[in-house]
Structure formats: structure tokens, C-alpha cells
Tab-separated table of C-alpha atoms in Angstrom:
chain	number	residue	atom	x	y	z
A	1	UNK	CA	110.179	110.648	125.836
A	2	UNK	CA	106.926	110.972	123.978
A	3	UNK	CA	105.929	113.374	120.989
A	4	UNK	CA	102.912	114.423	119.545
A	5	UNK	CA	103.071	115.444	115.812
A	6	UNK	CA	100.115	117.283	114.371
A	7	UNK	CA	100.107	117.655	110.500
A	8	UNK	CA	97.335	120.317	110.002
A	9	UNK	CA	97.310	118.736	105.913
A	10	UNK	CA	95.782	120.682	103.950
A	11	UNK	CA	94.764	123.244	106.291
A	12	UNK	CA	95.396	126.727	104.180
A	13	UNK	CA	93.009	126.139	101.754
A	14	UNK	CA	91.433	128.341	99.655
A	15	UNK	CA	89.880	131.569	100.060
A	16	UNK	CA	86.173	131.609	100.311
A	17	UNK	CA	84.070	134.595	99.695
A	18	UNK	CA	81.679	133.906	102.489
A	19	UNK	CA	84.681	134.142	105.469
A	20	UNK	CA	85.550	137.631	103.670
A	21	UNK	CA	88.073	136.479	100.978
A	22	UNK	CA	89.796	134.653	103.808
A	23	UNK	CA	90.729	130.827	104.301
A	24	UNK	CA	89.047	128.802	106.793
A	25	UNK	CA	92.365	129.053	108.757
A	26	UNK	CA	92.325	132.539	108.769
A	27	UNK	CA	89.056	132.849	109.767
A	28	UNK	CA	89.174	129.821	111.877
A	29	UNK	CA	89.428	130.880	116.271
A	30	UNK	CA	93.208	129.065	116.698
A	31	UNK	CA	93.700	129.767	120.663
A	32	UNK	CA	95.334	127.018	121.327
A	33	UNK	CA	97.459	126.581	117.593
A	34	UNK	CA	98.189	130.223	118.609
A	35	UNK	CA	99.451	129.642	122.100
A	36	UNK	CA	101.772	127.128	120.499
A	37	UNK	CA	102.929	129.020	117.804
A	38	UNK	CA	104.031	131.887	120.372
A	39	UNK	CA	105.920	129.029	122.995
A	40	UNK	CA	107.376	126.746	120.646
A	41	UNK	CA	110.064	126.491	117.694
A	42	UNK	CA	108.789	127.308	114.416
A	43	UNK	CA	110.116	127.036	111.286
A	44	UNK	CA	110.090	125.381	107.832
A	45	UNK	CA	111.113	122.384	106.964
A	46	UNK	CA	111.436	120.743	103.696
A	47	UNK	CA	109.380	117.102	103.843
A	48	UNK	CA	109.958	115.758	99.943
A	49	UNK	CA	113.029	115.626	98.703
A	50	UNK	CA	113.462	117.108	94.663
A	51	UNK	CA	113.599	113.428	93.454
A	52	UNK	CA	110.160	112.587	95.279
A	53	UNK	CA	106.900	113.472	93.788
A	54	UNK	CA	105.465	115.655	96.505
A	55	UNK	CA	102.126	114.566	98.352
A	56	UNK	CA	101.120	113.936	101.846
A	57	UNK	CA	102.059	110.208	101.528
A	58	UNK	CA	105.810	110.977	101.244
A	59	UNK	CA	106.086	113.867	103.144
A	60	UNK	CA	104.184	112.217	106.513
A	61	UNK	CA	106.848	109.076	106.064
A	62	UNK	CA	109.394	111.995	105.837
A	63	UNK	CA	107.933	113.519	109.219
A	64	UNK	CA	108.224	110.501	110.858
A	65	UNK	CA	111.774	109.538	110.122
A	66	UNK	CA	111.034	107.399	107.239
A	67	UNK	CA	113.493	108.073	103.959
A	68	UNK	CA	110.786	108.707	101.431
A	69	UNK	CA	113.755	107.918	98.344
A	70	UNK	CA	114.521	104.645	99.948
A	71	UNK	CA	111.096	103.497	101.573
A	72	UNK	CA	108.323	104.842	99.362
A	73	UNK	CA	106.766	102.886	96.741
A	74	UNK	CA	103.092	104.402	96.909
A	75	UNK	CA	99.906	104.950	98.436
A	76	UNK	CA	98.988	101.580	98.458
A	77	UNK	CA	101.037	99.987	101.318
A	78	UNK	CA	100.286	102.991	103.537
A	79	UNK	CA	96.217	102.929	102.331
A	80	UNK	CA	96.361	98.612	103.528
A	81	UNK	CA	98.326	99.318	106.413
A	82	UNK	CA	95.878	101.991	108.177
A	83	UNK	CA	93.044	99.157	107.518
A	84	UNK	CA	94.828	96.483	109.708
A	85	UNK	CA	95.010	94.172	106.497
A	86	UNK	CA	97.704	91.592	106.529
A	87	UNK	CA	99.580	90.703	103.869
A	88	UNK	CA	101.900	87.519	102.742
A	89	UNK	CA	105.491	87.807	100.418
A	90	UNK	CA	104.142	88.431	97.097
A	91	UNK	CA	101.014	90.049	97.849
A	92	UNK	CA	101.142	93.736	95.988
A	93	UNK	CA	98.657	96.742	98.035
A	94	UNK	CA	96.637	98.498	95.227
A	95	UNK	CA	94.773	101.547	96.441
A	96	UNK	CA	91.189	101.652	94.810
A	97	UNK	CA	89.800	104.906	94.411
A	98	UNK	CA	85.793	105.486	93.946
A	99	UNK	CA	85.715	108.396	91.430
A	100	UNK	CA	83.146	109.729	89.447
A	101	UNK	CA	84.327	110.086	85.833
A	102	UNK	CA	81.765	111.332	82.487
A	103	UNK	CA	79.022	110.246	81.332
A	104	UNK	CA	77.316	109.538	77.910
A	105	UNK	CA	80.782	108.359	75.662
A	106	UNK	CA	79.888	104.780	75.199
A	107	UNK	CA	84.045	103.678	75.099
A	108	UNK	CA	85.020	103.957	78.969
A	109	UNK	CA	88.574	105.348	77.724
A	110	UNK	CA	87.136	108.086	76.134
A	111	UNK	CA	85.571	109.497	79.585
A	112	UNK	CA	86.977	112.797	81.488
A	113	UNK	CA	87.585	112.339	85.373
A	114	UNK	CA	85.299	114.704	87.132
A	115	UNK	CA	86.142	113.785	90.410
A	116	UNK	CA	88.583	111.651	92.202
A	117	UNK	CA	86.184	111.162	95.377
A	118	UNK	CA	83.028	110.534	93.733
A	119	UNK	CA	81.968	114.039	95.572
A	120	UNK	CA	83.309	112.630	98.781
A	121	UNK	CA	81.346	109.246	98.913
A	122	UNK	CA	80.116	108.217	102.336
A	123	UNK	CA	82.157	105.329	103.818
A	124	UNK	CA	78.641	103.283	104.243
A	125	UNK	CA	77.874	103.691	100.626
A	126	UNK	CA	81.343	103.155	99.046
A	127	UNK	CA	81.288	100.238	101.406
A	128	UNK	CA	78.570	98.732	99.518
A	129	UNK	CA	80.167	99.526	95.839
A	130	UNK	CA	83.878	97.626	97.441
A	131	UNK	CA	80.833	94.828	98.319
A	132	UNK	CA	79.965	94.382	94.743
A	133	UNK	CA	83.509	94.638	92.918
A	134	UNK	CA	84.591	92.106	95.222
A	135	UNK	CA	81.386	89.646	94.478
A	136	UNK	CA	82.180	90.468	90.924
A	137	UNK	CA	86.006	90.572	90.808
A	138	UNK	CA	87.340	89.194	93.201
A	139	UNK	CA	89.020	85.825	92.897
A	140	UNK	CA	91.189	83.551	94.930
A	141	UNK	CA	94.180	85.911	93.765
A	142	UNK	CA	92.940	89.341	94.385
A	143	UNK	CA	90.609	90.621	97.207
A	144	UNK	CA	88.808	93.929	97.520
A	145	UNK	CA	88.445	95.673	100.900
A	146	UNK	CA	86.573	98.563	101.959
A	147	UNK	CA	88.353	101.835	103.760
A	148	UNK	CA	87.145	105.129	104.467
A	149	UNK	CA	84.960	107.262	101.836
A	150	UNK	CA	87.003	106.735	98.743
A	151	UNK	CA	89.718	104.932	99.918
A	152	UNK	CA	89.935	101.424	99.481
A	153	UNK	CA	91.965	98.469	98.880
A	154	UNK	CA	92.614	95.443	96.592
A	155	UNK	CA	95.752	92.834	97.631
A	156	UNK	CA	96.566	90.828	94.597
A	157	UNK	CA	98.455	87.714	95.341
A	158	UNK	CA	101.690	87.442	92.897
A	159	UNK	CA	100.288	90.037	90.769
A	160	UNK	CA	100.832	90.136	86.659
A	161	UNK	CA	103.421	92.697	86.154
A	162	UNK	CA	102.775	96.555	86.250
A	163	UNK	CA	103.896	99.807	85.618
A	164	UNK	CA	103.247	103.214	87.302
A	165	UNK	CA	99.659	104.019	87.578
A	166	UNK	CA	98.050	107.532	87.588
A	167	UNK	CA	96.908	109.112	90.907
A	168	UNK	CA	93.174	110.124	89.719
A	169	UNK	CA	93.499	113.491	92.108
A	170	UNK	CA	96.417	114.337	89.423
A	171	UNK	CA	94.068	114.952	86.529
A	172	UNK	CA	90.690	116.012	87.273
A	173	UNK	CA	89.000	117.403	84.215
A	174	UNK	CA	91.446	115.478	81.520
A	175	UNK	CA	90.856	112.664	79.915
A	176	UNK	CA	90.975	108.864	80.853
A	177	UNK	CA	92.821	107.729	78.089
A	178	UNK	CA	96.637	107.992	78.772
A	179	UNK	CA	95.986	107.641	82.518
A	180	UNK	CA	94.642	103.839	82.685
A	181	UNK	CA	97.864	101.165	83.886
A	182	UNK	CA	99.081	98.633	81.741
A	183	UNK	CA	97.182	95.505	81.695
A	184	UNK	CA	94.946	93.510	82.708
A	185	UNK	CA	94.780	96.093	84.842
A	186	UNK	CA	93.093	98.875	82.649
A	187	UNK	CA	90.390	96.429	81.702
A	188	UNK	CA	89.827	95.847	85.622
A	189	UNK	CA	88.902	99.048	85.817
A	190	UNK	CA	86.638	98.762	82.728
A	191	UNK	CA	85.124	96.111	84.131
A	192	UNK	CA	84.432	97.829	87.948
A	193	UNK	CA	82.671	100.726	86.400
A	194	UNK	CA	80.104	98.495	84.200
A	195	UNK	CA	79.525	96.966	87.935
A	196	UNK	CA	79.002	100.016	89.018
């Protein structure tokens, strides 16, 4: 037997004035989400467990059977999966983000994140920023590949020790400092945005 599973991620929204106070949803024609709402089982179901930071990450590996409190252990692996990129025992998956952060404090620390997307970069030009970081960074232990928009990837072979590191979608608007990883890897990320 076959399924089809469609996670509509994201799709409530906000309401905007322009559709009447509504959210795109609402004012969104749904014939055929509304044929299967009225045929099929619906429901709610609880994707994260308590223990789990919630996200889409965990809650799609939920969906699909995974245990997200045995199985999860970031973005990362999912992020150099969906790229096709392979990996060897002790390579480590690090997602790279394009953001956009403040300008005019001359100590990189002391910057604000404005945006985690860098205002939803197009996958041609963030293509060309992955392009330099790897000319610039990369080395025969750590390679950076290009994804989709924002999204991209670095696999570090037998990595230096690290920590947790800060999703930059989790603080928009605060401050840099306190959310840069242990290092060398805060000073990696120093060093990417003189490159760029």
C-alpha cells in the first residue's frame, strides 16, 4: 500500500489586512483540501514530544515514523541529506544559514540578527556567497555546499568538539553575542561575514 502525506507547514499564517483581516488559508479557494477534509479522518495529533524542542524538523521525522527523542540530533543531517551529499564515519552535517545581521558596530559580536534568510536570498545568489566561503574556508577537512535560498551545508571531517548552536530563526532582533557556538567555530563565522 502507498500513502501520500501532505504537511501544509506553515500554512495558517498570519492575518493580512489586504485578504480582509484573514490568512492566506482562509482566503485561499481549498476545493480540493476541502473535499478531503469532508471524506477523510481528521483529527489532531501531537508531532513533538514535551522533551523535543518543537520545529518542523522533528515533527516531519515524527510524521514519518521516525522517534524524534531517539533519532534527532538537528537540522543538519536532514539539510545534507535532501542535497544528495554523502558522508563518511566522522564527518559532522553543519547547516549554514545566509542571514542578514546589523550593520555599522565594528565588533561582529556586537551585531543584532535582522533576518535569518537574508530577506529570502535567491538560490542563484546564495549559490555564489557558498562559492566564496568555500574558496575562502574551505580546507581538506571541511567543505561548503550550496542548497536552496538560505539553506546550505558545510561537512567537517572529524570535527573539533562542539556544543549546541543557536537556530538564527530563534532570535531575530536580539543580539549576536550569547548566540555564536563554542569555538573555532564562532570565529568561522567571523570570518564568513568579512568574506561576505
Amino acid at each position: 500500500m502507498k500513502y501520500v502525506i501532505v504537511l501544509t507547514d506553515g500554512a495558517a499564517d498570519y492575518p493580512v489586512p489586504a485578504l480582509g483581516d484573514r490568512t492566506p488559508l482562509e482566503a485561499a479557494k481549498t476545493p480540493h483540501m476541502d473535499e478531503l477534509a469532508a471524506h477523510g479522518a481528521c483529527g489532531l495529533v501531537k508531532t513533538v514530544p514535551d522533551s523535543v524542542k518543537p520545529g518542523s524538523d522533528t515533527a516531519n521525522l515524527s510524521v514519518m515514523g521516525y522517534d524524534p527523542t531517539k533519532c534527532y540530533t538537528g537540522r543538519s543531517p536532514l539539510e545534507a541529506m535532501s542535497m544528495g551529499l554523502e558522508m563518511k564515519p566522522g564527518d559532522i552535517a553543519f547547516r549554514c544559514n545566509v542571514v542578514t545581521v546589523s550593520e555599522g558596530e565594528e565588533n561582529y559580536d556586537d551585531k543584532i540578527m535582522i533576518d535569518h534568510s537574508a530577506d529570502e536570498i535567491t538560490t542563484e545568489e546564495a549559490a555564489e556567497l557558498i562559492a566564496a566561503l568555500e574558496k575562502e574556508l574551505g580546507t581538506s577537512e571541511r567543505t561548503f555546499y550550496p542548497g536552496v535560498s538560505y539553506r546550505h551545508c558545510m561537512i567537517w571531517h572529524n570535527p573539533p568538539e562542539y556544543g549546541n548552536f543557536s537556530r538564527p530563526h530563534d532570535f531575530p532582533g536580539k543580539g549576536v553575542r550569547g548566540n555564536l557556538p563554542v569555538e573555532p567555530y564562532a570565529e568561522l563565522i567571523r570570518k564568513s561575514y568579512d568574506i561576505l
